[in-house]
Short mmCIF file of C-alpha atoms in Angstrom, two decimals:
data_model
loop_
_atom_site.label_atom_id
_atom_site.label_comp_id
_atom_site.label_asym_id
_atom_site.label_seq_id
_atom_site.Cartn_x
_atom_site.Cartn_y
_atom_site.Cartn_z
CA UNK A 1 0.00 0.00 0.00
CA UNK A 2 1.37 3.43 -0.91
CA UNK A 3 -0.25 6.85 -0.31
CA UNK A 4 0.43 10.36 -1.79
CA UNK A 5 -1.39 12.73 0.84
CA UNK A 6 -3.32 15.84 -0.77
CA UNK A 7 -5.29 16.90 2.03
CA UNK A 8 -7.54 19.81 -0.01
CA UNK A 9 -7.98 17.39 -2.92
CA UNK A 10 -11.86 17.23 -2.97
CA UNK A 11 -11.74 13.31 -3.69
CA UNK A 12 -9.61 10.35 -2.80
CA UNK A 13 -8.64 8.14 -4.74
CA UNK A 14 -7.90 4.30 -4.82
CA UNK A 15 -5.69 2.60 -7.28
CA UNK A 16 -5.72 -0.83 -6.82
CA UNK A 17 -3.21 -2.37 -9.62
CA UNK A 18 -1.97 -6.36 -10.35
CA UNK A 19 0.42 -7.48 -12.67
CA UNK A 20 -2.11 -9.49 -14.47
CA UNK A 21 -1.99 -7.90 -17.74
CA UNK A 22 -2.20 -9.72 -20.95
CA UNK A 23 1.69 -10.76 -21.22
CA UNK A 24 1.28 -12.99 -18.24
CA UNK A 25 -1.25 -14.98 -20.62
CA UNK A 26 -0.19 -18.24 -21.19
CA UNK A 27 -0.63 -20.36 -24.52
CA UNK A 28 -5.05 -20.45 -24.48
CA UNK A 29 -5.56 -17.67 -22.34
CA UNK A 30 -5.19 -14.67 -25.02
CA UNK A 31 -8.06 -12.24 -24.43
CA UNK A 32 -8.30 -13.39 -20.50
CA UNK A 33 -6.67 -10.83 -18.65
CA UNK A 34 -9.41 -8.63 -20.33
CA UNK A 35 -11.91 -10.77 -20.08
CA UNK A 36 -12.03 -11.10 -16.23
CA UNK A 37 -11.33 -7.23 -15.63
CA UNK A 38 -15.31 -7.57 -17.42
CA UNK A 39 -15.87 -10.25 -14.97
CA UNK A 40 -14.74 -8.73 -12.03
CA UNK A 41 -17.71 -6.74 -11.92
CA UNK A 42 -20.42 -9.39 -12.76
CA UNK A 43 -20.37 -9.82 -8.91
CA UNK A 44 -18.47 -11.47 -5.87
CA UNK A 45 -19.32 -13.03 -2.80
CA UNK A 46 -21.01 -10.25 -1.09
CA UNK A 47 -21.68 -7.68 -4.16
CA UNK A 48 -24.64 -8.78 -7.23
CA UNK A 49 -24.08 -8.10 -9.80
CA UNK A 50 -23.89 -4.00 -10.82
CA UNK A 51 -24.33 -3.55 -6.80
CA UNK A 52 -20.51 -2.38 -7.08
CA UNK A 53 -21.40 0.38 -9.48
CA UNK A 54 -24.58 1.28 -7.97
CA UNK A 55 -23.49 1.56 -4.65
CA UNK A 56 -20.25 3.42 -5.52
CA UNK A 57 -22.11 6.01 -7.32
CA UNK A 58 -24.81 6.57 -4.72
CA UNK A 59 -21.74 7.54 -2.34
CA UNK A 60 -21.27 10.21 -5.28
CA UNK A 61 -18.36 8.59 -6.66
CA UNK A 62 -16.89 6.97 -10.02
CA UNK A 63 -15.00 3.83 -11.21
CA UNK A 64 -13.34 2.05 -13.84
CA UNK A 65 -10.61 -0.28 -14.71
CA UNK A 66 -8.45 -0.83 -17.58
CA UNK A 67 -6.02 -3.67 -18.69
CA UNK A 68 -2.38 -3.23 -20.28
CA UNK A 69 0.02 -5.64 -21.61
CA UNK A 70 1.93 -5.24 -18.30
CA UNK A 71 -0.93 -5.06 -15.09
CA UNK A 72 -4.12 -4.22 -15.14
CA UNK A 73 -5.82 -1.78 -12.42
CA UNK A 74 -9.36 -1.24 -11.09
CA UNK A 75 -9.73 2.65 -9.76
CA UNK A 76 -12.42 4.42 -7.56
CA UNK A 77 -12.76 8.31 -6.98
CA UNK A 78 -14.59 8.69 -4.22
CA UNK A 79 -15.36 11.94 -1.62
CA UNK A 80 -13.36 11.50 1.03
CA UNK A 81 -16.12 10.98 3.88
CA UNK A 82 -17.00 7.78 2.18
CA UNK A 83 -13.55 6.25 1.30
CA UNK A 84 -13.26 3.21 3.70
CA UNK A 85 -16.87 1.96 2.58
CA UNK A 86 -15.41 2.58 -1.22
CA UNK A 87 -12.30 0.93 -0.43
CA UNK A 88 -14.15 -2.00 1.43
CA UNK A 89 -16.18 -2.41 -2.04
CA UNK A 90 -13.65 -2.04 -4.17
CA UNK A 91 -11.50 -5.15 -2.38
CA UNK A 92 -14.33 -7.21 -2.43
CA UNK A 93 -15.16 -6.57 -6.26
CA UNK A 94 -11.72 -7.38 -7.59
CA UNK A 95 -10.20 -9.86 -4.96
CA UNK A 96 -13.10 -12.27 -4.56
CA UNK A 97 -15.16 -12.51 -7.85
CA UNK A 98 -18.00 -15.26 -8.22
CA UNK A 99 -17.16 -15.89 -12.20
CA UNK A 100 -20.57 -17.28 -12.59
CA UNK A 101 -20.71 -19.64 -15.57
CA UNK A 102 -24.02 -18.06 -17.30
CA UNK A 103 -22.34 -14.68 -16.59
CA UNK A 104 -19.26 -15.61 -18.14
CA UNK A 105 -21.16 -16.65 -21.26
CA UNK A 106 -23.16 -13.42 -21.75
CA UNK A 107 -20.03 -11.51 -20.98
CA UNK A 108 -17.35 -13.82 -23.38
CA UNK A 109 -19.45 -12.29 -26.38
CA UNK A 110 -19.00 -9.14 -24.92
CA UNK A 111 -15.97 -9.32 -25.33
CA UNK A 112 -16.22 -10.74 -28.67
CA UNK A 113 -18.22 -8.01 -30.22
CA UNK A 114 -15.26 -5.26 -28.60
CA UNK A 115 -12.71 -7.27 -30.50
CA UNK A 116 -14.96 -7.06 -33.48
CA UNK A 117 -15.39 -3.55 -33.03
CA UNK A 118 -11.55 -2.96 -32.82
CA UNK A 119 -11.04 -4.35 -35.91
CA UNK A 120 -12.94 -2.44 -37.75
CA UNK A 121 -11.12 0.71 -36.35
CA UNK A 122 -8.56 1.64 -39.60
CA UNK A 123 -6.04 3.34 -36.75
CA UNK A 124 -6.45 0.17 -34.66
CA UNK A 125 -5.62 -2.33 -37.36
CA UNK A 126 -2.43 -0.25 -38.20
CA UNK A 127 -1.05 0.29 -34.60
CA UNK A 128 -1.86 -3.72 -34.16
CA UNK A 129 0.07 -4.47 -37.68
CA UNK A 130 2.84 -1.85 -35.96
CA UNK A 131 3.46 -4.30 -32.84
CA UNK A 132 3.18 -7.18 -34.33
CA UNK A 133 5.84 -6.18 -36.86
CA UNK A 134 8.03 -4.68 -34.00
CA UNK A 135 7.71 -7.51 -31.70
CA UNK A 136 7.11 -11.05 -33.75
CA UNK A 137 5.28 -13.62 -30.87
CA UNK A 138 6.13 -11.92 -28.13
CA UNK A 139 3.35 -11.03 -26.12
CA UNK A 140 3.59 -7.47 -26.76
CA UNK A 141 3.00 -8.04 -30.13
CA UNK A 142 -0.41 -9.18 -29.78
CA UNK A 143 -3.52 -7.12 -29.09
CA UNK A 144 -4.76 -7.17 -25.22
CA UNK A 145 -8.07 -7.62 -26.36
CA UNK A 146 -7.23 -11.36 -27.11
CA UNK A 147 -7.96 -13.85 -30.08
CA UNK A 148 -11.41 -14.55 -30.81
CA UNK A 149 -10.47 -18.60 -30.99
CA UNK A 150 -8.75 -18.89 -28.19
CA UNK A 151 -12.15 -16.50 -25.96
CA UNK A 152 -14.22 -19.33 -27.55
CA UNK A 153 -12.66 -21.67 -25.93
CA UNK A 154 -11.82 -20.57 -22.66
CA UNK A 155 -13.94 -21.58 -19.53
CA UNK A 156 -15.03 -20.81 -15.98
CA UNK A 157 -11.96 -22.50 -14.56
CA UNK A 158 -9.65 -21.71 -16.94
CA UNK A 159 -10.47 -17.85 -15.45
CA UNK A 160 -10.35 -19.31 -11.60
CA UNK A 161 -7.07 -20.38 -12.01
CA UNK A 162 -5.62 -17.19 -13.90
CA UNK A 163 -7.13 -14.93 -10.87
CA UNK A 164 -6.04 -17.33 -8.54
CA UNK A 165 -2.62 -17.64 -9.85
CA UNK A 166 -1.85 -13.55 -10.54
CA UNK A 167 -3.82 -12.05 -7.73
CA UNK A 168 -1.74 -12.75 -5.46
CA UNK A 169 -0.43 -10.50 -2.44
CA UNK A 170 3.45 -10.12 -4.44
CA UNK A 171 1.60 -9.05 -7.57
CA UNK A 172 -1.27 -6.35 -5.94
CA UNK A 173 -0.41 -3.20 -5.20
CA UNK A 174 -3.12 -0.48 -3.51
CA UNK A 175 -2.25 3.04 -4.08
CA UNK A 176 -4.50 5.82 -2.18
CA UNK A 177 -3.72 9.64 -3.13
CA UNK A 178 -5.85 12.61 -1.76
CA UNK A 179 -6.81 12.91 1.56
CA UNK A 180 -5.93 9.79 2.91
CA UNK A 181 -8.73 8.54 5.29
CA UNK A 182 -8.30 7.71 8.77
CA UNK A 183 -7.49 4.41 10.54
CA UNK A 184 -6.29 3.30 7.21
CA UNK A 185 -4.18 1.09 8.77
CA UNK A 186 -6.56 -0.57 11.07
CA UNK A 187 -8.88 -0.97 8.61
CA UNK A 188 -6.30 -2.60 6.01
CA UNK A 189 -5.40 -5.01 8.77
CA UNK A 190 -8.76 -6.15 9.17
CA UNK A 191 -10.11 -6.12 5.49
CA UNK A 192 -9.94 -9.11 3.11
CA UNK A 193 -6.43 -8.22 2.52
CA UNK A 194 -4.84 -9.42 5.68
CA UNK A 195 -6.63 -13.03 4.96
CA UNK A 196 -4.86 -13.55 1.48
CA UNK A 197 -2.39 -16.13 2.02
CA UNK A 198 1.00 -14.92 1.26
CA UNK A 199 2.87 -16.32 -1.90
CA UNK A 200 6.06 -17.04 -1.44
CA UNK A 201 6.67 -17.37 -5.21
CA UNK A 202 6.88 -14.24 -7.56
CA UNK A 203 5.78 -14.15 -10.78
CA UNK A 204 7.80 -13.44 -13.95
CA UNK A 205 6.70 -12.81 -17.15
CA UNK A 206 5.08 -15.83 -17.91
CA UNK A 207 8.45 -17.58 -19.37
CA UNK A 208 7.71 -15.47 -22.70
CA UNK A 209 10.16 -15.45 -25.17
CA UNK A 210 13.24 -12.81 -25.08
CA UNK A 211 12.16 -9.53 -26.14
CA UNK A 212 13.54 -8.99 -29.41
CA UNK A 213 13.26 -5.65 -31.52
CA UNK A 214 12.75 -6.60 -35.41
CA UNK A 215 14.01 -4.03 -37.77
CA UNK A 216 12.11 -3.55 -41.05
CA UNK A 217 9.99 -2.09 -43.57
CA UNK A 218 6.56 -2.52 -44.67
CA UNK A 219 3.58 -1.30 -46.43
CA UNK A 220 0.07 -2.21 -45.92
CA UNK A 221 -3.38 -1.18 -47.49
CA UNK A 222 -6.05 -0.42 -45.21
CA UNK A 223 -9.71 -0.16 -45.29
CA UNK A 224 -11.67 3.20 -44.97
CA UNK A 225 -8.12 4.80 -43.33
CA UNK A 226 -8.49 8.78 -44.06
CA UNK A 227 -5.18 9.32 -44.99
CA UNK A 228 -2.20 7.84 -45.45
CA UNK A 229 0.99 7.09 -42.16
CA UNK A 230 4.22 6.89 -42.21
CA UNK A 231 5.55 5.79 -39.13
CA UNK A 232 8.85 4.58 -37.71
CA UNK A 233 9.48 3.04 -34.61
CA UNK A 234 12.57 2.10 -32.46
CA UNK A 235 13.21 0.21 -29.23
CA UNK A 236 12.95 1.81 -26.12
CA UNK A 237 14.71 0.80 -22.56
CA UNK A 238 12.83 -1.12 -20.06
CA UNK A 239 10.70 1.20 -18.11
CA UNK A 240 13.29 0.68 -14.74
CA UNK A 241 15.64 2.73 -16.62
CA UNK A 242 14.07 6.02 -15.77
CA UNK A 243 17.15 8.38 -16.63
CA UNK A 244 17.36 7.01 -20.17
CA UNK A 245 13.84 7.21 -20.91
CA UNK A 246 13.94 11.05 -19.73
CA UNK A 247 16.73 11.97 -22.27
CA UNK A 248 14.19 10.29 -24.83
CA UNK A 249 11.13 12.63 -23.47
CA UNK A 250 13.75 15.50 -23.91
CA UNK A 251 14.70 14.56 -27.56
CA UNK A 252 11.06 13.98 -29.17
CA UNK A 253 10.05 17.00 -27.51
CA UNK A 254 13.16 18.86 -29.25
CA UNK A 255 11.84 16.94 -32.82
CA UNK A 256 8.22 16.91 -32.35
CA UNK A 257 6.67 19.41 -29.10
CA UNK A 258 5.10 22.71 -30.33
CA UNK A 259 5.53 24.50 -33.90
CA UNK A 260 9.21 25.30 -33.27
CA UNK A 261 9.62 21.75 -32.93
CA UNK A 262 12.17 20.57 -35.80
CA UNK A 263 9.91 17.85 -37.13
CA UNK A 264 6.60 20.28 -37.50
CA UNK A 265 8.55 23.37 -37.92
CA UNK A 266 9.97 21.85 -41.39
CA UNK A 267 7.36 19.20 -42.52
CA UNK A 268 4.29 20.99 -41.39
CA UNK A 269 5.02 25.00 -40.90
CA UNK A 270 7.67 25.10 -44.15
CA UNK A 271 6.90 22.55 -46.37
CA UNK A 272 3.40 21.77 -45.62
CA UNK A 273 3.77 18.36 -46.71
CA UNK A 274 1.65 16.83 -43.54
CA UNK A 275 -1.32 16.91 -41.48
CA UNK A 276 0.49 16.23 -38.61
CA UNK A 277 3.48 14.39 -37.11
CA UNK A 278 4.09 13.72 -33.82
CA UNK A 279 6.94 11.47 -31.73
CA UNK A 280 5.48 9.52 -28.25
CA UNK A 281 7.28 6.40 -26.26
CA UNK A 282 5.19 3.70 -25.25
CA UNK A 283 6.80 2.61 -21.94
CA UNK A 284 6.24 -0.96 -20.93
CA UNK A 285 8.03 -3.48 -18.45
CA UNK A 286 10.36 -5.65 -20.36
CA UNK A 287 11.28 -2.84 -23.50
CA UNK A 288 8.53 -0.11 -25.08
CA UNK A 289 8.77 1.69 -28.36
CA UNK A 290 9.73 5.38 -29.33
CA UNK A 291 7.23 6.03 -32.45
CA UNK A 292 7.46 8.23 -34.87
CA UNK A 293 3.92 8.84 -37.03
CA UNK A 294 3.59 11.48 -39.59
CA UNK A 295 -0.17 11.70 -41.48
CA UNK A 296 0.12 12.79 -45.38
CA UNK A 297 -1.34 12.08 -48.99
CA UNK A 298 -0.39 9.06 -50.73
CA UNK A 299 1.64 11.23 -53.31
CA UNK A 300 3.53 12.53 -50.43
CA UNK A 301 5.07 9.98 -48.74
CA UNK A 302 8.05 9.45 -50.42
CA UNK A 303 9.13 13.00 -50.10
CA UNK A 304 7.73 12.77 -45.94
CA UNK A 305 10.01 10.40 -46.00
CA UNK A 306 13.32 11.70 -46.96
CA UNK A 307 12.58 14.83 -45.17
CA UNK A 308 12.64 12.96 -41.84
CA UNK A 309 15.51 10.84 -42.62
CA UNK A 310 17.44 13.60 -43.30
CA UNK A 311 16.29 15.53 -40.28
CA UNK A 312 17.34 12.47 -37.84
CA UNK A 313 20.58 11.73 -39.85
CA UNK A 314 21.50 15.84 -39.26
CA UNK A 315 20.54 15.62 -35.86
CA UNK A 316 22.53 12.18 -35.33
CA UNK A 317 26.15 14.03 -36.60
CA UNK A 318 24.98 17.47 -35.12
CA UNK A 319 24.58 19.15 -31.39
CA UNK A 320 21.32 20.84 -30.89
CA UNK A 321 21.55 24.64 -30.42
CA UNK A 322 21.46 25.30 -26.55
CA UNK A 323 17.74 27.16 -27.16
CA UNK A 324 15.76 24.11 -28.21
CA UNK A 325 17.62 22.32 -25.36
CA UNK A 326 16.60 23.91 -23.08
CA UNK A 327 13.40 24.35 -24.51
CA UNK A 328 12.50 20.68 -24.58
CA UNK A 329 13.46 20.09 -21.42
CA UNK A 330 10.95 22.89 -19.96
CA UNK A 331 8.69 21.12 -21.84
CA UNK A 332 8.67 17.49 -20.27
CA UNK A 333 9.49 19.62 -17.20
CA UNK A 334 6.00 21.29 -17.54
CA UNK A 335 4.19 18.03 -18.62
CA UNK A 336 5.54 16.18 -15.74
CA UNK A 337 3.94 18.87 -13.23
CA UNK A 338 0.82 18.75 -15.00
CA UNK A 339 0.35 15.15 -14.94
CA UNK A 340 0.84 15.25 -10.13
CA UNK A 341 -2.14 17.28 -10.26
CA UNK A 342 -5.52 15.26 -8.97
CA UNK A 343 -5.80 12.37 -6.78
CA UNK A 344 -6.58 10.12 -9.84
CA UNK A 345 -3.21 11.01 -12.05
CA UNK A 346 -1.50 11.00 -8.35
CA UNK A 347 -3.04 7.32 -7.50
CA UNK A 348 -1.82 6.24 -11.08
CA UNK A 349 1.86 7.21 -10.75
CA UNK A 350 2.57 6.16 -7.53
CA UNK A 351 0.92 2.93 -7.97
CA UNK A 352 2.36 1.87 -11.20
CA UNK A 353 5.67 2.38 -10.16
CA UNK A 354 5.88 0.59 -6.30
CA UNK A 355 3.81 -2.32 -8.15
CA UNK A 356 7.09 -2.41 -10.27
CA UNK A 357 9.55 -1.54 -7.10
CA UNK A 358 10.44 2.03 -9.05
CA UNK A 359 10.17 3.30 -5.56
CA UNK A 360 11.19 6.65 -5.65
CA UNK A 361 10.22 10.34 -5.12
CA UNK A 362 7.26 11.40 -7.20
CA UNK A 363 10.03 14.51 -8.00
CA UNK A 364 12.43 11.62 -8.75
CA UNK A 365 11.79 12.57 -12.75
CA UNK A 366 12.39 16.03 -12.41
CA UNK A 367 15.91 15.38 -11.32
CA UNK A 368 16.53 13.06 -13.94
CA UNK A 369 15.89 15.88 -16.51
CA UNK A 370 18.99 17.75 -14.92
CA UNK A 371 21.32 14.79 -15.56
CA UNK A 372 20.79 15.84 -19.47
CA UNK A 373 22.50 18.54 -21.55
CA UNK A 374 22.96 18.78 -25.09
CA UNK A 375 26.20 17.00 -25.38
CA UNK A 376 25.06 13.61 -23.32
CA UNK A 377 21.69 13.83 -25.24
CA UNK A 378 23.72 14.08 -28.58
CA UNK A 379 26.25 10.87 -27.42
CA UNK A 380 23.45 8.74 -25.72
CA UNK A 381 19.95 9.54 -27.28
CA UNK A 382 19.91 10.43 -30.93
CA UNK A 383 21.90 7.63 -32.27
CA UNK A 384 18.87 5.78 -31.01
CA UNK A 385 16.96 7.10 -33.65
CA UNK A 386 18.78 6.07 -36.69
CA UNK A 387 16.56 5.40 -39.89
CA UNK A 388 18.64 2.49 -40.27
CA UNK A 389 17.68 0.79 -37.02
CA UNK A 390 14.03 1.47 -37.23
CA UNK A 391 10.58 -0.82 -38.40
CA UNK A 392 8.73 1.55 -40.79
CA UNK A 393 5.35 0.85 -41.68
CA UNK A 394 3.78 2.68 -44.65
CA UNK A 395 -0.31 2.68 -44.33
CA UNK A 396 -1.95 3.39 -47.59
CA UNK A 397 -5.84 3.93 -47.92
CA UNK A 398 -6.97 0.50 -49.77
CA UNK A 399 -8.34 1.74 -53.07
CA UNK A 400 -6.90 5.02 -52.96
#
């Protein structure tokens, strides 16, 4: 259990995250990390179900969960007069669900008709074709919504066994920001926390292949897609290695953050040759991606293209000029403030990272941006970025 105190916050809330996302699947069990977050609210030994939601929002509050490839976590804002019954609900819901059989097959198509939905999403079909090009069978190169085949098959046990094997005190993590209620402690001791049997095992990534990053380059056509991508993608560091992944915030900001940015400033402001282009890192446990995605006309890609190549391949020999430094790094600086502002963003840092043992001060990242300076972020970031080292996918409107 962590807490971030905020005592003026008008809401608390609770964070309560597992690492019991869809990479600890094994071989049968794509779709069911995302399957039982549904579940968990089809009721539990003491809630029916939609009690959980009813009775949460009669308190005035709000909930919702959402599963990753890493952990998944179930969240409840609450005012703060009523946190202990919220939290008492809330640890009931996710730690002791009934997975009733004729609730499981209502929800399993569900489930189906979300996947089915998904796919007909153009953007979602290309990000999907992105991963799976990136990262082969690995687990992160398959969607978290699961295979329809494999949600067919599963069962009632089959979803037991995967709670009962994940949720497990080593692999829960409940993280309480605003103001923090009192006799937290008391009541933790005595809630249905205290009587989960310790494991004495932890769990590791589900034996899944090594994580491998495949260069490449591809072109797809895609159905109803409005216009055409370009994107390139690289590997990025696990997400333990904080420092490095700062210096990456620092150098897409520098390429792609603002007008002045040298990505939009010459694709979008000079040349006009885009819609838009933008750089983000997708941070994940074992190795995440920095992407690169630029939106154009078919009959521009080719010169989108060399534009950007040329741009990294410049910025690979050459120092940035101490102004855009330091104007990238005010940037993340700003965005990192921004994002320690409610109980909810507050709940979601600080749990993610003691679920992963990042324990550190929630001003930890700000310190790691004054590690960088143009020099180290020219020797140890940029060459990162090399056209030559990244998967490209092309996505081309079918038909167009």
């Amino acid at each position: 259990c962590v807490t971030a105190s905020i005592p003026e916050a008008p809401l608390t809330c609770f964070d309560f995250w597992c690492k019991a996302g869809s990479s600890f699947e094994r071989n049968g069990e794509e779709g069911l990390a995302h399957f039982l977050e549904h579940m968990v609210f089809k009721g539990s030994k003491n809630l029916e179900a939609g009690e959980f939601d009813r009775k949460i929002e009669e308190l005035g509050g709000s909930s919702n969960a959402a599963t990753g490839l890493d952990d998944v976590h179930f969240y409840v804002l609450i005012p703060p007069k009523f946190a202990l019954e919220a939290l008492e609900l809330l640890l009931k819901l996710v730690l002791e669900p009934l997975l009733l059989t004729e609730a499981f097959e209502t929800e399993r198509e569900v489930v189906i008709e979300e996947i089915a939905q998904y796919k007909d999403q153009p953007e979602e079909n290309v990000f999907e074709s992105l991963l799976n090009n990136c990262w082969g069978d690995h687990p992160y190169g398959r969607p978290i919504l699961g295979i329809e085949q494999s949600l067919k098959l599963n069962t009632t046990e089959q979803m037991k066994n995967f709670h009962k094997r994940l949720y497990k005190p080593k692999n829960l993590c409940l993280a309480i920001a605003g103001p923090i209620p009192r006799g937290i402690e008391k009541f933790l001791s005595k809630s249905i926390l205290s009587k989960k049997q310790k494991s004495i095992d932890t769990i590791r990534f589900n034996n899944s292949p090594k994580l491998n990053f495949n260069k490449g380059y591809k072109k797809i056509y895609v159905d109803r897609l409005e216009s055409s991508r370009f994107i390139m993608c690289w590997p990025l560091p696990p997400a333990n290695e904080q420092v490095l992944i700062t210096g990456i915030d620092i150098a897409i900001s520098l390429l792609s953050d603002g007008r002045r940015s040298k990505l939009v400033h010459r694709l979008r402001e000079e040349l006009q040759i885009v819609e838009s282009i933008e750089m983000d890192i997708n941070i994940l446990e074992q190795g995440g991606l920095i992407i690169l995605e630029a939106c154009c006309k078919e009959r521009k890609l080719e010169l989108v293209e060399k534009e950007i190549h040329t741009i990294l391949n410049h910025i690979i020999e050459n120092e940035v000029e101490e102004e855009e430094f330091e104007r990238a790094k005010i940037l993340v600086n700003n965005g990192i403030l921004f994002s320690l502002e409610t109980s909810k963003q507050l709940a979601n840092i600080v749990g993610n990272k003691v679920l992963w043992a990042r324990n550190e001060q929630l001003d930890q990242q700000i310190k790691d941006i004054k590690y960088w300076n143009k020099s180290k972020l020219h020797k140890k970031i940029f060459g990162l970025m090399d056209p030559k080292s990244s998967n490209t996918l092309i996505a081309i409107p079918k038909g167009s």
